[in-house]
Each structure stands twice: as structure tokens, then as C-alpha cells.
Amino acid sequence: MELWGSILLLQGTTLLVIVCSWVILDRVWRPWRLILFCRKQGIDGFPFVPLIGQLPQVSKVLENTDQGSALEWKALSIARECVHNHGKIFYFTTAGAVRICVADPGLIKEILQTNADSYSKPSFIHDLELLRTGIFASSGDLWAPQRQLLQLLFAPKVIKREMGGINQWCRAALRSWSQEIDSNSGGELPVHKKLAELTLSIIKKLGFGQEDGWGSDYQTSSNIAESFSSYLLNCRRLFFGYPAAVPGYRFLPTGLNKEIMKDETWLTKVIEDLIVARSKDYVATSSEDREHKDVLDILLTTEAISGQQVRDNGLTFLLAGHHTTASLLTWSMYMLALYPLWQERARAEVEEFCGDGEVEWNTLAQLKTLSMILSETLRLFPPIPLIGRRCVKENSVGPYVIPPGVEIMIPTAVIHRDKEFWGDDADQFQPMRFANGLGKASKHILAYLPFGSGPRSCIGQNLALAEARTVLATILPMYSWSLSPGYLHCPEVSLTLQPKFDLPIVMQRLRS
Ligand code: HEM
């Protein structure tokens, strides 16, 4: 017995020594070495705090629910303050991760374009279990063939073909909104929820050919959109909250992990049901016979794509295809509620070019006021307010050498308001700044990054902009709107920027 006791004690001690050594190496020595490397090059930053770094401050800012001024939010004003105090390149740490924040468009060009091969997706994206091997979260040789294969589906000529379907979904959604508005005496609508459901239905149809309902009866656009939102928010808490300070936290049976796993299981079932529904379809029509292939056709019929990649890409397109566009539409409706004169101008334009009919592909280019409003909304409220990268190969960026292991944070929302590039009215809603196109709106083309830049830029940009213009052009002639007095302004960052307490809007019918 005594012998067994000694063996167990020895094993326990050895394990403890290994864990402690790993923690010291990974959470203290490695970040400290990277920070020294930054400091030697003149990069300023936050004091080094072993094990946790600036995790408490970051977590506090992200959880903050203070009401900001109408065009700002708390995390943004703190990020701007950091750039003001430390300069356009500075470092901070969260647990063991050393992060370099880069807010200089010249340096960003080198990171996202010139030296793109030296970077992979950051750990907080790569570690999203649901997306891991898909096009958004993967890197290098796993990513490149997927991009080549899938980008053809988002070419303008393909979107043009889909305009009929997008119009149809917008009109169906507006009919169901009308019923809800009429039955509600105040005419109030939780617009963000509604737009998330609508954009999810559109991507389900375009990407997965699913016309009515989802793969199973109990799945609805509403509960799927909610599940994606809670998944992203909980993952943010895992990566940027106190749990990040505990090595191996992800594997503990905590409430947070259980919530994340619940959403992972439920969303995996959603995509698997869609795949099964499509496989049944194939029995009736071979994919070769299909006139137009969609995301699922391409994924299921390409031999080099594994079953895991089909699932991860399916979820990537469901998520990226709705969360971002819903965010753009929500903040656009918010802006038009705050600026009724712009709402009037956009309505007059839509009535002039679209009349009572559908929004045609060729008409989209004529909707200049609407396009300027969307560009300005993307500037002030970028749906992805932060772009991340992980350095995998030492490379030079301007006068600096970036070592492998460092995580780069590009604060899009901060750069979009930099007065050096946007002028003194950078904080104001001024759609006219885009009157002569995107290139002329600021002093540096990389000061505007709503869709990223370089080889990893957004694959769905054409679709998102066509969809957003069609949705607004459908609503504008039918309704005018204003903010509900109950609205609490609290934009919240998970992967995307969403209104924490939805966007309650008072809708007034203009025609029947
Ligand atoms: C207003 C709407 C949208 C915005 C603001 C937006 C923004 C972005 C940004 C900033 C990136 C680059 C991220 C990075 O560099 O790390 C990105 C990538 C991506 N987006 Fe979008 N997106 C939008 C809509 C869409 C839609 C509708 C789809 C699909 C139907 C989509 C699919 C993707 C995919 C698959 C990627 C990864 C591309 C790659 O890594 O090769 N996005 N998006």
C-alpha cells in the first residue's frame, strides 16, 4: 500500500511540475520575450502583467452596458483612447497572447496584402469549433482551394440571377412584419431580430437551395439566429474574459462551456439536416443536371472537400451570410431613424427608380443615395469592427519586424474615424463624403476596411450590398420609421457589432 501511495504521489508531483513549467513557459516567459522584442523596436504598450495581462480591463470593457452617445459605443471610445495614448501601433497582452494593435493604414496594407502569406487567422477565430476547417477560419493550404472553388458563386453575374429570389423573400418578410405591426397598437417592431431572420432565410435559399422551412420542423430562422448570437457571445467570453486566464478551461464542465456545447450541438444538427435534405434531392436530380449550383452543390460534389469541411463551410456561410448583413441593415435603419431627411431622400430615390416594381439588378447602380448611406453606415458601425491575424513567419512591416506568435489586431472601427484620414467631421454621419466613390472619400484607401482587404477580403461583398439595397428599397416606399422611446443604445461586439437590446423601431405605414 505504502509503495502505491508513493508512486501516486510521485506521479502527481511530476504532473504538477509539468503543468507549472508549461504555464511559466507559455504564460510568462514567451509573452515577456515577445514584449521585449517589441519594446526594442520602439513599440509602446501596456505594462506586462504575468498570467493575465490586460484581460481584466478588456473583459470589463466588452461587458460594459453603459449607454454611449448616439454614434459611439464604450469599447470604441476606449480603443480610440488607447490609440491616442500609445500611437497607431502598440501592444497589450491577454493571458499568454501578445497582441499588437495596428491602426496605421500603411502598415495594414503590408499585413493584409503584401505580406499576407506570413499571417494566418487569429486564434480567437481559428478556435471557433463550428467554423474551424471552413473558408473563414482556416489558413494556408487548407484555405486556398476552398476560396478558389467558392468565390465563383459570388460573382456579380450570379448575384444578378438571384435578384428575383431576393426580392421575393423581402416582400414575404414585409408582409409578415405588416401583420405584426398592425396587431401591435404602438406599431413597434424589434427590427434587428426581424432583419436577422430575413437575411438568414435569404442565405438559406441562395446557399442551400432550401425554399420552405429548415431541415426539421422545430428549427426556425428565429431560433437559429439566436443560437448563432449566443454562441458568438459566449465564445467571446471564453477568449477575452476571465476563463482565458485558466489553462485548459475549455475542457472543464463549467456553465459557459456547457452553453457553448449546447449551441454547437444544435447548430451542427441544423447543418446536418440541411445536408440530408439535399442528399434526398440528389436522388431525384443529379447535381450535374442542376442548372445553377449553390454552396452545398459545390461542397458536396468536390472530392477533395472532407465531410468536416462541408459542415464547417455550411455553418460559415449560414453565419457570415446573415450576421454581418443583418448588422449593416440594422445600423442603416438606425441611422435613417436618427436622420429623417436622409430617410426622405432615400425614399424619393427608390420611388423614382423602382416605382412599385421589383428592385432590378440594373437599378441598383442608380440608387446612389442609398449606396452612400450604406457606405457611411459601414464606416461608423462596421459589422466586423476588428480584423485579426496571427503572425506565422517573421516579416517586416514598415520599420518593424513582426515575430511569429504575435497576434495582430486591426481596429477597423477606430481607423474609420481617424480625423487624419477622414477630416474633422469623422464622427458625424455625412453620406455625401462618398459622393465621388469609395476611393475619394478618405485620404488613404486602406482607411476604409468594412470588407477587409487582400486575399482574405470578404467573398460575399457583392451579395451583401445587393441584398442590403434591395431590403431597404423594399421597406422605404411602404413605411417611414423612427426610434422607439424604449431604445437603449448599446452596440455590443462579439464577432460582429450588434445592438445588445435589439433595435425597437416605430413603423408608420405609408401605403397599403
Ligand atoms: C455587410 C456584410 C458583410 C461584411 C461587413 C463582411 C465583412 C467581412 C470581412 C471584414 C471579412 C474579412 C475578415 C478578415 O480579413 O479576417 C469577411 C470575410 C468573409 N466573408 Fe464577409 N462580410 C459581409 C457579408 C458576407 C456575406 C453575405 C457572406 C456570404 C454569403 C460573407 C462571407 C464571408 C467569407 C466566407 C469570408 C472569408 C473569406 C476568406 O477568408 O477567404 N460575408 N467578411
mmCIF file with all atom_site columns, N, CA, C and O in Angstrom, residues 218-240:
data_model
loop_
_atom_site.group_PDB
_atom_site.id
_atom_site.type_symbol
_atom_site.label_atom_id
_atom_site.label_alt_id
_atom_site.label_comp_id
_atom_site.label_asym_id
_atom_site.label_entity_id
_atom_site.label_seq_id
_atom_site.pdbx_PDB_ins_code
_atom_site.Cartn_x
_atom_site.Cartn_y
_atom_site.Cartn_z
_atom_site.occupancy
_atom_site.B_iso_or_equiv
_atom_site.pdbx_formal_charge
_atom_site.auth_seq_id
_atom_site.auth_comp_id
_atom_site.auth_asym_id
_atom_site.auth_atom_id
_atom_site.pdbx_PDB_model_num
ATOM 1  N N  . TYR A 1 218 ? -38.793 21.752 -35.960 1.00 0.00 ? 218 TYR A N  1
ATOM 2  C CA . TYR A 1 218 ? -38.575 22.587 -34.782 1.00 0.00 ? 218 TYR A CA 1
ATOM 3  C C  . TYR A 1 218 ? -37.504 23.657 -35.018 1.00 0.00 ? 218 TYR A C  1
ATOM 4  O O  . TYR A 1 218 ? -37.261 24.505 -34.173 1.00 0.00 ? 218 TYR A O  1
ATOM 5  N N  . GLN A 1 219 ? -36.845 23.609 -36.176 1.00 0.00 ? 219 GLN A N  1
ATOM 6  C CA . GLN A 1 219 ? -35.830 24.631 -36.460 1.00 0.00 ? 219 GLN A CA 1
ATOM 7  C C  . GLN A 1 219 ? -36.495 25.807 -37.177 1.00 0.00 ? 219 GLN A C  1
ATOM 8  O O  . GLN A 1 219 ? -37.210 25.611 -38.162 1.00 0.00 ? 219 GLN A O  1
ATOM 9  N N  . THR A 1 220 ? -36.257 27.019 -36.671 1.00 0.00 ? 220 THR A N  1
ATOM 10 C CA . THR A 1 220 ? -36.815 28.204 -37.340 1.00 0.00 ? 220 THR A CA 1
ATOM 11 C C  . THR A 1 220 ? -35.685 29.220 -37.515 1.00 0.00 ? 220 THR A C  1
ATOM 12 O O  . THR A 1 220 ? -34.681 29.164 -36.802 1.00 0.00 ? 220 THR A O  1
ATOM 13 N N  . SER A 1 221 ? -35.878 30.164 -38.443 1.00 0.00 ? 221 SER A N  1
ATOM 14 C CA . SER A 1 221 ? -34.839 31.196 -38.644 1.00 0.00 ? 221 SER A CA 1
ATOM 15 C C  . SER A 1 221 ? -34.599 31.928 -37.344 1.00 0.00 ? 221 SER A C  1
ATOM 16 O O  . SER A 1 221 ? -33.473 32.321 -37.037 1.00 0.00 ? 221 SER A O  1
ATOM 17 N N  . SER A 1 222 ? -35.667 32.101 -36.558 1.00 0.00 ? 222 SER A N  1
ATOM 18 C CA . SER A 1 222 ? -35.540 32.856 -35.326 1.00 0.00 ? 222 SER A CA 1
ATOM 19 C C  . SER A 1 222 ? -34.640 32.120 -34.313 1.00 0.00 ? 222 SER A C  1
ATOM 20 O O  . SER A 1 222 ? -33.688 32.691 -33.787 1.00 0.00 ? 222 SER A O  1
ATOM 21 N N  . ASN A 1 223 ? -34.921 30.817 -34.054 1.00 0.00 ? 223 ASN A N  1
ATOM 22 C CA . ASN A 1 223 ? -34.078 30.162 -33.031 1.00 0.00 ? 223 ASN A CA 1
ATOM 23 C C  . ASN A 1 223 ? -32.671 29.858 -33.539 1.00 0.00 ? 223 ASN A C  1
ATOM 24 O O  . ASN A 1 223 ? -31.723 29.777 -32.763 1.00 0.00 ? 223 ASN A O  1
ATOM 25 N N  . ILE A 1 224 ? -32.511 29.743 -34.863 1.00 0.00 ? 224 ILE A N  1
ATOM 26 C CA . ILE A 1 224 ? -31.157 29.524 -35.401 1.00 0.00 ? 224 ILE A CA 1
ATOM 27 C C  . ILE A 1 224 ? -30.334 30.814 -35.259 1.00 0.00 ? 224 ILE A C  1
ATOM 28 O O  . ILE A 1 224 ? -29.178 30.781 -34.821 1.00 0.00 ? 224 ILE A O  1
ATOM 29 N N  . ALA A 1 225 ? -30.951 31.960 -35.607 1.00 0.00 ? 225 ALA A N  1
ATOM 30 C CA . ALA A 1 225 ? -30.231 33.247 -35.473 1.00 0.00 ? 225 ALA A CA 1
ATOM 31 C C  . ALA A 1 225 ? -29.846 33.483 -34.007 1.00 0.00 ? 225 ALA A C  1
ATOM 32 O O  . ALA A 1 225 ? -28.728 33.904 -33.706 1.00 0.00 ? 225 ALA A O  1
ATOM 33 N N  . GLU A 1 226 ? -30.772 33.165 -33.095 1.00 0.00 ? 226 GLU A N  1
ATOM 34 C CA . GLU A 1 226 ? -30.474 33.357 -31.663 1.00 0.00 ? 226 GLU A CA 1
ATOM 35 C C  . GLU A 1 226 ? -29.327 32.466 -31.207 1.00 0.00 ? 226 GLU A C  1
ATOM 36 O O  . GLU A 1 226 ? -28.465 32.870 -30.425 1.00 0.00 ? 226 GLU A O  1
ATOM 37 N N  . SER A 1 227 ? -29.320 31.225 -31.714 1.00 0.00 ? 227 SER A N  1
ATOM 38 C CA . SER A 1 227 ? -28.275 30.293 -31.306 1.00 0.00 ? 227 SER A CA 1
ATOM 39 C C  . SER A 1 227 ? -26.895 30.765 -31.794 1.00 0.00 ? 227 SER A C  1
ATOM 40 O O  . SER A 1 227 ? -25.911 30.699 -31.054 1.00 0.00 ? 227 SER A O  1
ATOM 41 N N  . PHE A 1 228 ? -26.823 31.268 -33.032 1.00 0.00 ? 228 PHE A N  1
ATOM 42 C CA . PHE A 1 228 ? -25.555 31.805 -33.533 1.00 0.00 ? 228 PHE A CA 1
ATOM 43 C C  . PHE A 1 228 ? -25.094 32.977 -32.646 1.00 0.00 ? 228 PHE A C  1
ATOM 44 O O  . PHE A 1 228 ? -23.927 33.087 -32.303 1.00 0.00 ? 228 PHE A O  1
ATOM 45 N N  . SER A 1 229 ? -26.038 33.855 -32.287 1.00 0.00 ? 229 SER A N  1
ATOM 46 C CA . SER A 1 229 ? -25.661 35.041 -31.496 1.00 0.00 ? 229 SER A CA 1
ATOM 47 C C  . SER A 1 229 ? -25.133 34.624 -30.131 1.00 0.00 ? 229 SER A C  1
ATOM 48 O O  . SER A 1 229 ? -24.106 35.134 -29.673 1.00 0.00 ? 229 SER A O  1
ATOM 49 N N  . SER A 1 230 ? -25.839 33.684 -29.463 1.00 0.00 ? 230 SER A N  1
ATOM 50 C CA . SER A 1 230 ? -25.381 33.320 -28.121 1.00 0.00 ? 230 SER A CA 1
ATOM 51 C C  . SER A 1 230 ? -24.056 32.558 -28.217 1.00 0.00 ? 230 SER A C  1
ATOM 52 O O  . SER A 1 230 ? -23.177 32.715 -27.371 1.00 0.00 ? 230 SER A O  1
ATOM 53 N N  . TYR A 1 231 ? -23.874 31.780 -29.288 1.00 0.00 ? 231 TYR A N  1
ATOM 54 C CA . TYR A 1 231 ? -22.600 31.054 -29.461 1.00 0.00 ? 231 TYR A CA 1
ATOM 55 C C  . TYR A 1 231 ? -21.432 32.049 -29.567 1.00 0.00 ? 231 TYR A C  1
ATOM 56 O O  . TYR A 1 231 ? -20.430 31.915 -28.869 1.00 0.00 ? 231 TYR A O  1
ATOM 57 N N  . LEU A 1 232 ? -21.607 33.064 -30.414 1.00 0.00 ? 232 LEU A N  1
ATOM 58 C CA . LEU A 1 232 ? -20.500 34.017 -30.617 1.00 0.00 ? 232 LEU A CA 1
ATOM 59 C C  . LEU A 1 232 ? -20.206 34.808 -29.345 1.00 0.00 ? 232 LEU A C  1
ATOM 60 O O  . LEU A 1 232 ? -19.053 35.059 -29.001 1.00 0.00 ? 232 LEU A O  1
ATOM 61 N N  . LEU A 1 233 ? -21.261 35.184 -28.648 1.00 0.00 ? 233 LEU A N  1
ATOM 62 C CA . LEU A 1 233 ? -21.080 35.965 -27.420 1.00 0.00 ? 233 LEU A CA 1
ATOM 63 C C  . LEU A 1 233 ? -20.360 35.133 -26.346 1.00 0.00 ? 233 LEU A C  1
ATOM 64 O O  . LEU A 1 233 ? -19.433 35.614 -25.686 1.00 0.00 ? 233 LEU A O  1
ATOM 65 N N  . ASN A 1 234 ? -20.770 33.872 -26.209 1.00 0.00 ? 234 ASN A N  1
ATOM 66 C CA . ASN A 1 234 ? -20.124 33.014 -25.210 1.00 0.00 ? 234 ASN A CA 1
ATOM 67 C C  . ASN A 1 234 ? -18.675 32.704 -25.590 1.00 0.00 ? 234 ASN A C  1
ATOM 68 O O  . ASN A 1 234 ? -17.813 32.604 -24.715 1.00 0.00 ? 234 ASN A O  1
ATOM 69 N N  . CYS A 1 235 ? -18.419 32.550 -26.889 1.00 0.00 ? 235 CYS A N  1
ATOM 70 C CA . CYS A 1 235 ? -17.020 32.314 -27.307 1.00 0.00 ? 235 CYS A CA 1
ATOM 71 C C  . CYS A 1 235 ? -16.186 33.560 -27.014 1.00 0.00 ? 235 CYS A C  1
ATOM 72 O O  . CYS A 1 235 ? -15.031 33.453 -26.613 1.00 0.00 ? 235 CYS A O  1
ATOM 73 N N  . ARG A 1 236 ? -16.766 34.739 -27.199 1.00 0.00 ? 236 ARG A N  1
ATOM 74 C CA . ARG A 1 236 ? -16.029 35.968 -26.859 1.00 0.00 ? 236 ARG A CA 1
ATOM 75 C C  . ARG A 1 236 ? -15.666 35.966 -25.375 1.00 0.00 ? 236 ARG A C  1
ATOM 76 O O  . ARG A 1 236 ? -14.555 36.317 -24.994 1.00 0.00 ? 236 ARG A O  1
ATOM 77 N N  . ARG A 1 237 ? -16.609 35.527 -24.534 1.00 0.00 ? 237 ARG A N  1
ATOM 78 C CA . ARG A 1 237 ? -16.342 35.469 -23.083 1.00 0.00 ? 237 ARG A CA 1
ATOM 79 C C  . ARG A 1 237 ? -15.232 34.456 -22.790 1.00 0.00 ? 237 ARG A C  1
ATOM 80 O O  . ARG A 1 237 ? -14.424 34.661 -21.896 1.00 0.00 ? 237 ARG A O  1
ATOM 81 N N  . LEU A 1 238 ? -15.220 33.378 -23.573 1.00 0.00 ? 238 LEU A N  1
ATOM 82 C CA . LEU A 1 238 ? -14.207 32.344 -23.367 1.00 0.00 ? 238 LEU A CA 1
ATOM 83 C C  . LEU A 1 238 ? -12.814 32.859 -23.741 1.00 0.00 ? 238 LEU A C  1
ATOM 84 O O  . LEU A 1 238 ? -11.842 32.632 -23.027 1.00 0.00 ? 238 LEU A O  1
ATOM 85 N N  . PHE A 1 239 ? -12.724 33.590 -24.867 1.00 0.00 ? 239 PHE A N  1
ATOM 86 C CA . PHE A 1 239 ? -11.406 34.003 -25.364 1.00 0.00 ? 239 PHE A CA 1
ATOM 87 C C  . PHE A 1 239 ? -10.923 35.332 -24.773 1.00 0.00 ? 239 PHE A C  1
ATOM 88 O O  . PHE A 1 239 ? -9.737  35.574 -24.697 1.00 0.00 ? 239 PHE A O  1
ATOM 89 N N  . PHE A 1 240 ? -11.876 36.218 -24.409 1.00 0.00 ? 240 PHE A N  1
ATOM 90 C CA . PHE A 1 240 ? -11.472 37.548 -23.931 1.00 0.00 ? 240 PHE A CA 1
ATOM 91 C C  . PHE A 1 240 ? -11.977 37.851 -22.520 1.00 0.00 ? 240 PHE A C  1
ATOM 92 O O  . PHE A 1 240 ? -11.957 38.992 -22.088 1.00 0.00 ? 240 PHE A O  1
#
